[in-house]
Coordinates of C-alpha atoms in Angstrom, one line a residue:
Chain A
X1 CA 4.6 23.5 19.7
X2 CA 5.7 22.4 16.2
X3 CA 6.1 18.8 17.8
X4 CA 2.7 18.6 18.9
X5 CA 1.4 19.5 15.6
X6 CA 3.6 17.3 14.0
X7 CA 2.3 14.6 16.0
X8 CA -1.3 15.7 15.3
X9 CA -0.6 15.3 11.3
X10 CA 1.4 11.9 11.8
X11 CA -1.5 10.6 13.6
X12 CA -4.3 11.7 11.5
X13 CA -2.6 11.1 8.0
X14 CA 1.0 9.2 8.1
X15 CA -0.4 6.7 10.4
X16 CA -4.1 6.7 10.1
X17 CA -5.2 4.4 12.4
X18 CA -7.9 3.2 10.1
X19 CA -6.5 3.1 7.0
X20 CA -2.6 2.4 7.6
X21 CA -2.7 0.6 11.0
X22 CA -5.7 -0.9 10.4
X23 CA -7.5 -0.2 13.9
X24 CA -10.9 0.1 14.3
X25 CA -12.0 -1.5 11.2
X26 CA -15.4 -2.7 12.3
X27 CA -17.1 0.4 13.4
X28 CA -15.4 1.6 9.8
X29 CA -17.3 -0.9 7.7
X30 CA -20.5 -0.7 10.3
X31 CA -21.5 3.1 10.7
X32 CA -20.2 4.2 7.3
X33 CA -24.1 3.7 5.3
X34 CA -24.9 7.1 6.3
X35 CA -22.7 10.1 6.4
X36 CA -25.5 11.5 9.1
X37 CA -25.0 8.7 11.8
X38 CA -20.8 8.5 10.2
X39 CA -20.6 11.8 11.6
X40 CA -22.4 11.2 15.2
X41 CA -20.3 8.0 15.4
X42 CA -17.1 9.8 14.6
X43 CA -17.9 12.2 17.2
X44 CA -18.6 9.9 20.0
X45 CA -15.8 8.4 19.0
X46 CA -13.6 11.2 18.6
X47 CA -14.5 12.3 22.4
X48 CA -14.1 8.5 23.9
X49 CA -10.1 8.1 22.4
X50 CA -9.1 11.6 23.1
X51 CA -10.8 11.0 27.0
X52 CA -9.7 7.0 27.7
X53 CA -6.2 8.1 26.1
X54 CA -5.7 10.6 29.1
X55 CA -7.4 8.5 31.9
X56 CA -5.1 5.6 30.8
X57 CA -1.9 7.9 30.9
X58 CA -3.2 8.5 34.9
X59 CA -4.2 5.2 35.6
X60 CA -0.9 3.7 34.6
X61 CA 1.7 6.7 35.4
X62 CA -0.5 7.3 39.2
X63 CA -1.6 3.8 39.3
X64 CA -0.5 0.7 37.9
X65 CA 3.4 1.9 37.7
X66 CA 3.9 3.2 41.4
X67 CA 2.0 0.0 42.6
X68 CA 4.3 -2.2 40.3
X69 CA 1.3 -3.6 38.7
X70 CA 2.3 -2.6 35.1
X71 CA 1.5 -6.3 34.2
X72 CA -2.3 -5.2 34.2
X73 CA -1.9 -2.6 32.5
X74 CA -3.9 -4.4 29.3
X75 CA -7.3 -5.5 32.0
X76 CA -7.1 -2.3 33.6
X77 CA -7.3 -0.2 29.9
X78 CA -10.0 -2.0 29.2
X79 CA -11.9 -1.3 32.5
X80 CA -11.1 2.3 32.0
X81 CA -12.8 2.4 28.5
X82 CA -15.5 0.3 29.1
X83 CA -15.9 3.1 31.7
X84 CA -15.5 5.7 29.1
X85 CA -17.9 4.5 27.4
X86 CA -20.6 4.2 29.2
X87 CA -20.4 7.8 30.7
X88 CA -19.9 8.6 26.6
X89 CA -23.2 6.5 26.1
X90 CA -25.6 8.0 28.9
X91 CA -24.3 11.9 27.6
X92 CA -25.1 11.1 24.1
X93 CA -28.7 9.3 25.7
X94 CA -29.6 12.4 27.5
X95 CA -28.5 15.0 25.3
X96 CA -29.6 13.0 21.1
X97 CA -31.9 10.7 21.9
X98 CA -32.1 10.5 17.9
X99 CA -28.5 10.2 17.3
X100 CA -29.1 7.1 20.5
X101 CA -31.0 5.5 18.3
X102 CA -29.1 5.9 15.1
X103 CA -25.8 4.7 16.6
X104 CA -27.7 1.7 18.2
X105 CA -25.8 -1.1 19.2
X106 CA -22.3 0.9 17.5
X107 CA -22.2 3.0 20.8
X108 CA -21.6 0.6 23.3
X109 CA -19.1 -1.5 20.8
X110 CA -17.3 1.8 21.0
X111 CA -15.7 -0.5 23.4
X112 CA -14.7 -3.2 21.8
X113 CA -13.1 -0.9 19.0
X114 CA -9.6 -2.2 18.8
X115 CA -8.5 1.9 17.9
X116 CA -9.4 2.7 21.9
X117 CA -7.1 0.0 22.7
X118 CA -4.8 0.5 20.7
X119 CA -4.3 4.5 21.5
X120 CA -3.8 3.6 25.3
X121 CA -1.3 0.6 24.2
X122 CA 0.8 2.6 21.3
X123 CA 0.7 6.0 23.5
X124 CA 2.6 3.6 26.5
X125 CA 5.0 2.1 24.5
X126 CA 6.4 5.3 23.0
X127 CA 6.8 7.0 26.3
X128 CA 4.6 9.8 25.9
X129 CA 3.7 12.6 28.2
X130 CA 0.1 13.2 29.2
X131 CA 0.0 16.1 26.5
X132 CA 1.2 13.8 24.0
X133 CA -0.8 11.1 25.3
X134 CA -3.9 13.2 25.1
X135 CA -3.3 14.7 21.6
X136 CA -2.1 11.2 20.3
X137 CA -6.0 10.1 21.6
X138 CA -7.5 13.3 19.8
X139 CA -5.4 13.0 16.5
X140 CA -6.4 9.1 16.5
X141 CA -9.9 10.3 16.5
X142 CA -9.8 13.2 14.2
X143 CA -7.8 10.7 11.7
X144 CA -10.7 8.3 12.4
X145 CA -13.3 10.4 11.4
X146 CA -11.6 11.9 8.9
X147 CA -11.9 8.4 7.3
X148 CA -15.1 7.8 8.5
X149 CA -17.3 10.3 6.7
X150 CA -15.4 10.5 3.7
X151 CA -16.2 6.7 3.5
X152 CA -19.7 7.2 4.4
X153 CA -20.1 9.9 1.5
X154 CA -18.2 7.5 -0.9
X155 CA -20.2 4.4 0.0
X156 CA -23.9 6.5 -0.5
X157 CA -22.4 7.0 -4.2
X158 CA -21.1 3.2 -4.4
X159 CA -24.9 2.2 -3.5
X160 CA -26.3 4.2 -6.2
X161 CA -23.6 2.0 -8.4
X162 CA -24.1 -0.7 -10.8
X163 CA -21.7 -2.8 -9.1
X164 CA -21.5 -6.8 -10.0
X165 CA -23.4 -8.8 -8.0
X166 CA -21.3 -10.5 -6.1
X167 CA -19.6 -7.7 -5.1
X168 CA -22.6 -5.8 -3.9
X169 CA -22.4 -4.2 -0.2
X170 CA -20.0 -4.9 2.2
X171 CA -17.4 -6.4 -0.5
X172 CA -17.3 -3.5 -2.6
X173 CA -16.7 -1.5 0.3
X174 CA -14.1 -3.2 1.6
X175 CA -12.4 -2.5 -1.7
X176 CA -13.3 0.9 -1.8
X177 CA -11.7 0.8 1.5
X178 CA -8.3 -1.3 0.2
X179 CA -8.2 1.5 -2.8
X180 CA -8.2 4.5 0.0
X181 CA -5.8 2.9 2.1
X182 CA -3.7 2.8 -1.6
X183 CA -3.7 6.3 -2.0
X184 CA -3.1 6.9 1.9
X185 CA 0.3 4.9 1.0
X186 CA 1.1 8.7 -0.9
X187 CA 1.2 9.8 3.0
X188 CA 4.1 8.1 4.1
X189 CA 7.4 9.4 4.6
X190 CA 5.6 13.2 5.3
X191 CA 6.5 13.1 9.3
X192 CA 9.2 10.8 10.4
X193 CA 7.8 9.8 13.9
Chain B
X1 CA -33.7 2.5 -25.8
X2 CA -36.6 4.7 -26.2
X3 CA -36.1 7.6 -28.1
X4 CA -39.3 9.6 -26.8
X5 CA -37.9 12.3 -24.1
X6 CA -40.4 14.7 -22.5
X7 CA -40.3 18.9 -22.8
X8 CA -36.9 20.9 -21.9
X9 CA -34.6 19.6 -24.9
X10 CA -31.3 20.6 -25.1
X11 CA -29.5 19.9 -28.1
X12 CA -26.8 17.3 -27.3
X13 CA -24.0 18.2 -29.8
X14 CA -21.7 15.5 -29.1
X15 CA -21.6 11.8 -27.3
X16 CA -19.0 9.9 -25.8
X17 CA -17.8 7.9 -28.6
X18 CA -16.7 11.6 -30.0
X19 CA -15.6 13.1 -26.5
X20 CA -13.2 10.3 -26.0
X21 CA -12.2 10.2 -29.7
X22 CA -11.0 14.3 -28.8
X23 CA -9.3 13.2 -25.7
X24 CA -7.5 10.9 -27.7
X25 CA -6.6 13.7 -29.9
X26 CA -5.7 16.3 -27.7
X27 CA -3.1 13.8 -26.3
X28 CA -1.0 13.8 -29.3
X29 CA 1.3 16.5 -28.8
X30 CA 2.4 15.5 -25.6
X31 CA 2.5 11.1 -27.0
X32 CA 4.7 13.2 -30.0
X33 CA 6.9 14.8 -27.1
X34 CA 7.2 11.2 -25.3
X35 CA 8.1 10.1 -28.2
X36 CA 10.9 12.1 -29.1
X37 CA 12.0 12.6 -26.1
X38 CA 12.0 9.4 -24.9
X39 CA 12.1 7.2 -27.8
X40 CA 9.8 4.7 -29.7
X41 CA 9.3 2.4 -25.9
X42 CA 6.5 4.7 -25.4
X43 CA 4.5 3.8 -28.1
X44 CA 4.6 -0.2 -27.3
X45 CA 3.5 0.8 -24.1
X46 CA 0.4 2.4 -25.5
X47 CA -0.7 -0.4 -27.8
X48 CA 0.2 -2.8 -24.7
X49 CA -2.1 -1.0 -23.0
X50 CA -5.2 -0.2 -25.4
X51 CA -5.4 -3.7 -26.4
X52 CA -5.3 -5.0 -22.3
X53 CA -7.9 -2.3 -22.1
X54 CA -10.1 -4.1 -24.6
X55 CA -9.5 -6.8 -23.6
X56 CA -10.0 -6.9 -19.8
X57 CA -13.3 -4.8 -20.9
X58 CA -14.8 -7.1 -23.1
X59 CA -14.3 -9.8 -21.0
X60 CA -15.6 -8.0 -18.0
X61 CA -18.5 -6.9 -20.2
X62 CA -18.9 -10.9 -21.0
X63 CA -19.0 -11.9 -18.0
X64 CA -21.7 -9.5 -16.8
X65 CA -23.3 -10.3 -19.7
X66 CA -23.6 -6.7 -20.7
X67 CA -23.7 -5.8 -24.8
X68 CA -20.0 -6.0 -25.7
X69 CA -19.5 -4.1 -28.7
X70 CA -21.4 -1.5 -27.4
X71 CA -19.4 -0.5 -24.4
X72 CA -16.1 -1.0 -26.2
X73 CA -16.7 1.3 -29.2
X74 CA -17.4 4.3 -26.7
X75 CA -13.4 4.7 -26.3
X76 CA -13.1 4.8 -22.7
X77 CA -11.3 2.1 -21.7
X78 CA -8.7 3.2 -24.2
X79 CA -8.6 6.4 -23.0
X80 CA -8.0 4.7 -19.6
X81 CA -5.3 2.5 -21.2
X82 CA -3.9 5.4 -22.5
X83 CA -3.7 8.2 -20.0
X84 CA -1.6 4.9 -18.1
X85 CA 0.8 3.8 -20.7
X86 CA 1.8 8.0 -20.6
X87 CA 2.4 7.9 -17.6
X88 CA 4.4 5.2 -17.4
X89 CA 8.2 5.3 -18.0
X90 CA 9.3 3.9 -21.5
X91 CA 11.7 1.4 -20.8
X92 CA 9.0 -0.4 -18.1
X93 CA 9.1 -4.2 -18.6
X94 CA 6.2 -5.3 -21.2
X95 CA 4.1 -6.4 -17.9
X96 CA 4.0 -3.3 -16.1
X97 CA 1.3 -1.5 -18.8
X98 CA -0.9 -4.8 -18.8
X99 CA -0.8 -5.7 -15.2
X100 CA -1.5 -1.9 -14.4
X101 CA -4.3 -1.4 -17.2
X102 CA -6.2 -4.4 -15.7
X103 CA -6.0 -3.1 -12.5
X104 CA -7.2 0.0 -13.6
X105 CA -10.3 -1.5 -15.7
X106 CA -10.9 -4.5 -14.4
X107 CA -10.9 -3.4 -10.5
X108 CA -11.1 0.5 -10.6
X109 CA -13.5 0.7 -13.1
X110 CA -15.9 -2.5 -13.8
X111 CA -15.9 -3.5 -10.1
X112 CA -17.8 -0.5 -9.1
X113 CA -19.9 -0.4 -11.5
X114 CA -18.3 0.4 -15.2
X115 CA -18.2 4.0 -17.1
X116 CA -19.7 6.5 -15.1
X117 CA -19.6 4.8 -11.5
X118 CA -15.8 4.7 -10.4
X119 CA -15.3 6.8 -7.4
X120 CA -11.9 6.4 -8.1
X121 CA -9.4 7.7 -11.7
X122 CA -8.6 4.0 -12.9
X123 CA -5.6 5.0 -14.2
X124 CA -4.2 6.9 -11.3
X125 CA -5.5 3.9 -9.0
X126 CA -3.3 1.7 -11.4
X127 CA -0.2 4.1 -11.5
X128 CA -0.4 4.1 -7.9
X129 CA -0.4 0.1 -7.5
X130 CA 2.0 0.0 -9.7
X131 CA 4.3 2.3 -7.9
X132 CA 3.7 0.7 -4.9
X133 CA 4.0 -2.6 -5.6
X134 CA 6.9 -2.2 -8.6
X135 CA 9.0 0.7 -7.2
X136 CA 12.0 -0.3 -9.0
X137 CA 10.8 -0.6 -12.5
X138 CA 8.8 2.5 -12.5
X139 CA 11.5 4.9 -11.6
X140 CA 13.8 4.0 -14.4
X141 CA 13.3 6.5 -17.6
X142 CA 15.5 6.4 -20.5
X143 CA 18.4 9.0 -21.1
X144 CA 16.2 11.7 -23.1
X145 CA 17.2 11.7 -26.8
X146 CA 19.5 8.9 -26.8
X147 CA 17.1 6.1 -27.2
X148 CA 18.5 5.6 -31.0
X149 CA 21.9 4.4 -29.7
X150 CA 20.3 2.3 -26.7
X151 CA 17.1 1.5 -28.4
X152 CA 14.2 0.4 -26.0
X153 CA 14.8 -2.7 -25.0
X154 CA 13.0 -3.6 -21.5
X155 CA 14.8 -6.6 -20.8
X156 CA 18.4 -5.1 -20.4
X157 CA 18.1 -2.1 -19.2
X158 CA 21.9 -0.5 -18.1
X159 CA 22.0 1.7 -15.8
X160 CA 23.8 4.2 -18.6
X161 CA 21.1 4.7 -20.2
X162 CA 18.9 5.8 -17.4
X163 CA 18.7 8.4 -15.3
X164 CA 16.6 10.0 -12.6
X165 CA 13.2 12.1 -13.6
X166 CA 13.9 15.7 -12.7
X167 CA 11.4 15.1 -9.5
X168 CA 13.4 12.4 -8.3
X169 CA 16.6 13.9 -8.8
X170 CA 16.1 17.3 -7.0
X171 CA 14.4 15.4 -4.3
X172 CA 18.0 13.0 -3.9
X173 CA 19.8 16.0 -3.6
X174 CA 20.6 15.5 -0.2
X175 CA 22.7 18.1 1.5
X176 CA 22.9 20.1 -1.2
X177 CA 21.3 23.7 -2.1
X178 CA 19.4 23.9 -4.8
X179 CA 22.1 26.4 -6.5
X180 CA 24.6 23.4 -6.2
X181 CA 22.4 21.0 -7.6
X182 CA 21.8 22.8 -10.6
X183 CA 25.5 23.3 -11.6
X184 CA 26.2 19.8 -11.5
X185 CA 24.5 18.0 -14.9
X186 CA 25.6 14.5 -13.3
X187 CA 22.7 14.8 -11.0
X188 CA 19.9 15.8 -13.5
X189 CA 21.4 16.5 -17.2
X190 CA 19.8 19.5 -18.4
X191 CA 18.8 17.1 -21.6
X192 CA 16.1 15.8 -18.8
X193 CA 14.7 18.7 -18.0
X194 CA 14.6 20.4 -21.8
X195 CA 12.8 16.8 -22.6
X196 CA 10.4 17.2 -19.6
X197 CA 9.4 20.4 -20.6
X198 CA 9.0 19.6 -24.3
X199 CA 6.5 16.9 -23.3
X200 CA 5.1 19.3 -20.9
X201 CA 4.2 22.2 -23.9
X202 CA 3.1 19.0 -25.7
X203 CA 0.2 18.6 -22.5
X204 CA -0.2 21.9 -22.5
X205 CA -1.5 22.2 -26.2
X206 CA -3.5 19.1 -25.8
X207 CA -5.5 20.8 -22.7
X208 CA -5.6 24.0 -24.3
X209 CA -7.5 22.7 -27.0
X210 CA -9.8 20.3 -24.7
X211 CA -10.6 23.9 -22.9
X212 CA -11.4 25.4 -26.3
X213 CA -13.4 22.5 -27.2
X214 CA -15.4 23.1 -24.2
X215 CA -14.9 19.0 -23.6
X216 CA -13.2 20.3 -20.1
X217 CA -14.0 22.9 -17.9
X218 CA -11.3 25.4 -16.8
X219 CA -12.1 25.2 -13.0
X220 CA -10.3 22.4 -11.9
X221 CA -7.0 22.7 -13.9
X222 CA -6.7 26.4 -12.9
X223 CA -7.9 25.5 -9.1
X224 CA -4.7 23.1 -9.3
X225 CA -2.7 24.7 -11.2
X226 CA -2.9 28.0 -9.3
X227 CA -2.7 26.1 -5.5
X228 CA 0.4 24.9 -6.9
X229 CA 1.9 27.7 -7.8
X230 CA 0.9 29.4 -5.0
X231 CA 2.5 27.0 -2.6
X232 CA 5.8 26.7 -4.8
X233 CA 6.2 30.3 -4.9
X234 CA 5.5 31.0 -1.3
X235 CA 8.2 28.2 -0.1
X236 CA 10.5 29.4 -3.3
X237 CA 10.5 32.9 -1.9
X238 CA 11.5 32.2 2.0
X239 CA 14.2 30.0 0.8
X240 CA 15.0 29.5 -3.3
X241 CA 17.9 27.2 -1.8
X242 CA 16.1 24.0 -1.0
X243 CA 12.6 24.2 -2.3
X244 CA 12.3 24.0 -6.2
X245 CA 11.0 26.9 -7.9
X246 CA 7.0 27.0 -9.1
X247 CA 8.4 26.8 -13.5
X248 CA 10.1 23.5 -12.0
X249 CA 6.7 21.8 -10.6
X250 CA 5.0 23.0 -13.8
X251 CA 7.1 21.3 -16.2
X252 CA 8.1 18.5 -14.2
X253 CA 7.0 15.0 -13.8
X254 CA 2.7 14.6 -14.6
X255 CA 2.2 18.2 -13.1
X256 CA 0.3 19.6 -17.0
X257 CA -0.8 15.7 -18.0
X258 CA -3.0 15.5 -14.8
X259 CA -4.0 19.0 -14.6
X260 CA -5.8 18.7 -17.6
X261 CA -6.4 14.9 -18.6
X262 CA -6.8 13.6 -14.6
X263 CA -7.9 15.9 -12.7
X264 CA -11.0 17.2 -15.2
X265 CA -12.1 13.6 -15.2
X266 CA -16.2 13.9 -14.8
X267 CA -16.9 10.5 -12.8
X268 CA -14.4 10.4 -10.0
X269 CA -14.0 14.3 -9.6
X270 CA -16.4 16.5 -8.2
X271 CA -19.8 17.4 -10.2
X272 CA -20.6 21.0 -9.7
X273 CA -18.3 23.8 -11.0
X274 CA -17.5 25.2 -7.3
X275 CA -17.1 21.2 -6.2
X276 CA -14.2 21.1 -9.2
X277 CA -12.6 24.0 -8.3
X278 CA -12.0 22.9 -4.7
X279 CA -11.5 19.3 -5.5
X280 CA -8.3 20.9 -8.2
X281 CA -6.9 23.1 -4.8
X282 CA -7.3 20.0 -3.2
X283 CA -5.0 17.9 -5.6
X284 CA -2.6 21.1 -6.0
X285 CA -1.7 21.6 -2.2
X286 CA -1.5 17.9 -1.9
X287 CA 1.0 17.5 -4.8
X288 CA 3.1 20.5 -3.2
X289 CA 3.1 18.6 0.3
X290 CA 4.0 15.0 -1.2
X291 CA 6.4 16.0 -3.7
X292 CA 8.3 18.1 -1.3
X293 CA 7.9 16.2 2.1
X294 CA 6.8 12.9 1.3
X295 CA 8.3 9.6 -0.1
X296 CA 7.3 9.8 -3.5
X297 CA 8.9 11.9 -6.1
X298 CA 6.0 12.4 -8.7
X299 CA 3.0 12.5 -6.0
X300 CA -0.2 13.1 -8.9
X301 CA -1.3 9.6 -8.4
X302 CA -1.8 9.8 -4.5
X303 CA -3.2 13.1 -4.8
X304 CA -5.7 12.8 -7.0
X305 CA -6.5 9.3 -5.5
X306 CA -6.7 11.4 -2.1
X307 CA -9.0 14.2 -3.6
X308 CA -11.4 11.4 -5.3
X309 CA -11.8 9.9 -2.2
X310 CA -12.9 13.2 -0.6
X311 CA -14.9 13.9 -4.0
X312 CA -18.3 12.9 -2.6
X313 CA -18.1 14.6 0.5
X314 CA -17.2 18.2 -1.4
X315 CA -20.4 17.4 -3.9
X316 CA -22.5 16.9 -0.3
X317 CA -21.5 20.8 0.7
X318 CA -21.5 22.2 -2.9
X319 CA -24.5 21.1 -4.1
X320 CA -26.4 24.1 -6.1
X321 CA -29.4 25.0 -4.9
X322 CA -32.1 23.6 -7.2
X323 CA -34.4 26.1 -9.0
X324 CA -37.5 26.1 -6.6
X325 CA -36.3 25.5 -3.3
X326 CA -34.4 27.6 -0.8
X327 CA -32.5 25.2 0.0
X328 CA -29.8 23.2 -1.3
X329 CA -30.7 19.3 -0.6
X330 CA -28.3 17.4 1.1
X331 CA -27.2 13.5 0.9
X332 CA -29.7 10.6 -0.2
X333 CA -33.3 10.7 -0.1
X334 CA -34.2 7.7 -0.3
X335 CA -33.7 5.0 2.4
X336 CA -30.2 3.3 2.2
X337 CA -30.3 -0.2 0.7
X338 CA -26.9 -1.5 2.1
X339 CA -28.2 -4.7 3.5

């Protein structure tokens, strides 16, 4: 039990995805204007790692390994979240059709989001079981959106800011971004995974 | 600017110019304690630092074309300068204040925006660059009172001289229990801890008289101060033999400096009194958890860096209810103008 949790905090704060692995940067800098659609995003997001983490554990461990097809393994990931995805996409379509349309074209680029990836590659290469596999997925997103809307809150206050010209928008935000991913540094060290 | 202001007037008894000038002021006691403690390397590091202060200021200011003389008289960027150099041990190589206090102004503080518009504390942000990026230098403190046979030379610094903060040293203590590590005054000379506690009373006074000045509020020093405290006592009571006691987080390390010079920093803390108070838990449970599982001995810098990036998000949920509506409003009205 303690493991678990201890893999929960190493995931959402030692190794942030975002912030000290440096996943999933685009959807970061892209959804963050708005803490309303940063939290839908983080959401969706939240539910697609935690879901294509576990469905990638299957698809290799039942799949790819027994058939000795492990070479695949990257193509077949990538099928399984696109897949993801899209059933994440027509939920959210049926069920928000304003949170749809706030999201825009960041729903489907869920896909492309190295973080997703990333979770199914990281998750194979340290061996993990499917609990660990799924929790690693869930942690990743919590982490995620963690980051996310704390971003999104901090970048409505940077807009408000007299900030230099040149450095107006997405430059300043990027170094909003480099100064969090400073004080995430403060992290390491806490869990020794 | 316009002096014509329409109806409620409040009587504005004191501007920034003055509020900085009693920052400065209430810093003494504990610069006095550095001092002393620590000997005269201290006090180059604060003019090294003011003057880089000024200077990366005005030449920021310059190059915005923004009125100079204006912005520099109102004291902040020397505060900035200052609540660094403290912060910074005494022996550090002439570079370490400058390179840090430009960080801090130039990037933390004029890039978003100048006095009033940094999300994040520029000098924490620097102390933390710093410590990442120079771990070496800024871990070496002089042997407390013994500066007048060394003096303070930064370019040749033996390692006689220095020794480990009291932080750093309880956290090296390896297998040890704490009761071993406290008999043996090769580890941490009880000279280091009398000093850190000296500077600490020094903090102390200074915040004291900020509180009484009413140029602080007492919500987020007693928010961290109290989390703290809690947390210390809780882990100090199942098991006094490897976690260090609450008196030892108080008067080590920057525990009194930040609690009442950092953490009640108006721009990149929270705005509403309930916001402050949980933005001071914040910083206390996360300078427990640092200090006593992380990498870093003295872990103020991260956590206050960690609670100012979380302080917009606490001012969304504690906003107070403005007099008229039911509700409290919540995030930005207007239409976002990122492009």
């Amino acid at each position: 039990m303690t493991d678990y949790l201890l893999l929960l905090v190493s995931t959402i704060l030692v190794n942030n995805f975002v912030l000290v692995q440096f996943l999933g940067l685009c959807p970061f800098m892209g959804v963050s204007n708005k803490l309303e659609s940063a939290m839908g995003m983080s959401l969706a997001t939240t539910f697609v790692l935690t879901l294509s983490s576990a469905t990638s554990y299957w698809v290799y461990h039942a799949l790819l390994a027994p058939l000795g097809l492990a070479y695949l393994k990257t193509i077949s990931f990538i099928v399984v979240i696109a897949v993801v995805v899209q059933f994440t996409e027509m939920v959210v379509r049926k069920t928000s059709p304003l949170l749809y349309q706030v999201l825009g074209i960041f729903l489907p680029l869920i896909t492309t989001n190295c973080a997703v990836l990333g979770v199914a590659l990281l998750s194979l290469n340290k061996q993990q079981s499917f609990t660990q596999a799924t929790l690693y997925g869930l942690g990743a997103g919590l982490g995620f959106s963690l980051v996310l809307v704390l971003f999104a809150a901090m970048r409505e206050r940077i807009t408000l800011a007299d900030v230099p010209a040149p450095f107006k928008g997405a430059s300043i935000a990027m170094m909003a971004a480099g100064l969090m991913s400073l004080a995430f540094m403060g992290f390491s060290g806490l869990v020794r995974f | 600017m316009l002096s014509l202001f329409a109806a409620p007037h409040s009587h504005v008894p004191r501007r920034m110019p003055q509020v900085m000038r009693q920052v400065m002021f209430a810093m003494l006691p504990g610069i006095i304690g550095l001092t002393i403690a620590f000997g005269p390397g201290i006090l180059v590091n604060l003019l090294l630092s003011m003057v880089t202060a000024l200077l990366t200021e005005a030449w920021i200011l310059r190059l915005r074309h923004r009125p100079v003389g204006k912005t520099l008289t109102d004291g902040s960027a020397v505060v900035t300068g200052m609540l660094l150099a403290v912060a910074l041990p005494a022996i550090a190589p002439w570079w370490i204040p400058v390179l840090g206090t430009f960080f801090a102004v130039a990037v933390t503080k004029q890039l978003f925006g100048g006095l009033g518009q940094n999300p994040f504390n520029p000098a924490m942000a620097a102390y933390a660059f710093l410590l990442i990026s120079f771990p070496l230098e800024m871990s070496l403190w002089p042997q407390p009172f013994e500066w007048h046979i060394a003096g303070f030379s930064w370019y040749e610094t033996a390692d006689a001289v220095t020794g480990a903060t009291p932080l750093d040293a309880f956290r090296h203590k390896g297998m040890l229990t704490a009761e071993e590590f406290w008999q043996q005054p090769q580890l941490l000379s009880p000279d280091m801890v009398l000093a850190w506690e000296w500077v600490a009373l020094g903090w102390a006074l200074g915040g004291v008289w900020l509180l009484w000045q009413r140029v602080i509020h007492w919500q987020a020093p007693v928010g961290m101060l109290s989390a703290l405290s809690l947390l210390a006592a809780f882990f100090y009571g199942v098991d006094p033999s490897h976690y260090a006691s609450p008196w030892f987080h108080w008067v080590s390390g920057a525990t009194l400096l930040s609690a009442f010079f950092i953490v009640t920093d108006p721009v990149s803390g929270a705005t509403s009194r309930l916001g402050q108070c949980f933005f001071g838990i914040g910083v206390g449970i996360l300078v427990y958890v640092i200090r006593t599982w992380g990498n870093y001995p003295d872990a103020v810098a991260f956590a206050v860096l960690l609670m100012n990036f979380a302080a917009p998000t606490i001012d969304y949920y504690t906003r107070p209810r403005v007099h008229g509506h039911r509700k409290a409003q919540r995030g930005l009205k207007q239409k976002d103008s990122a492009p």
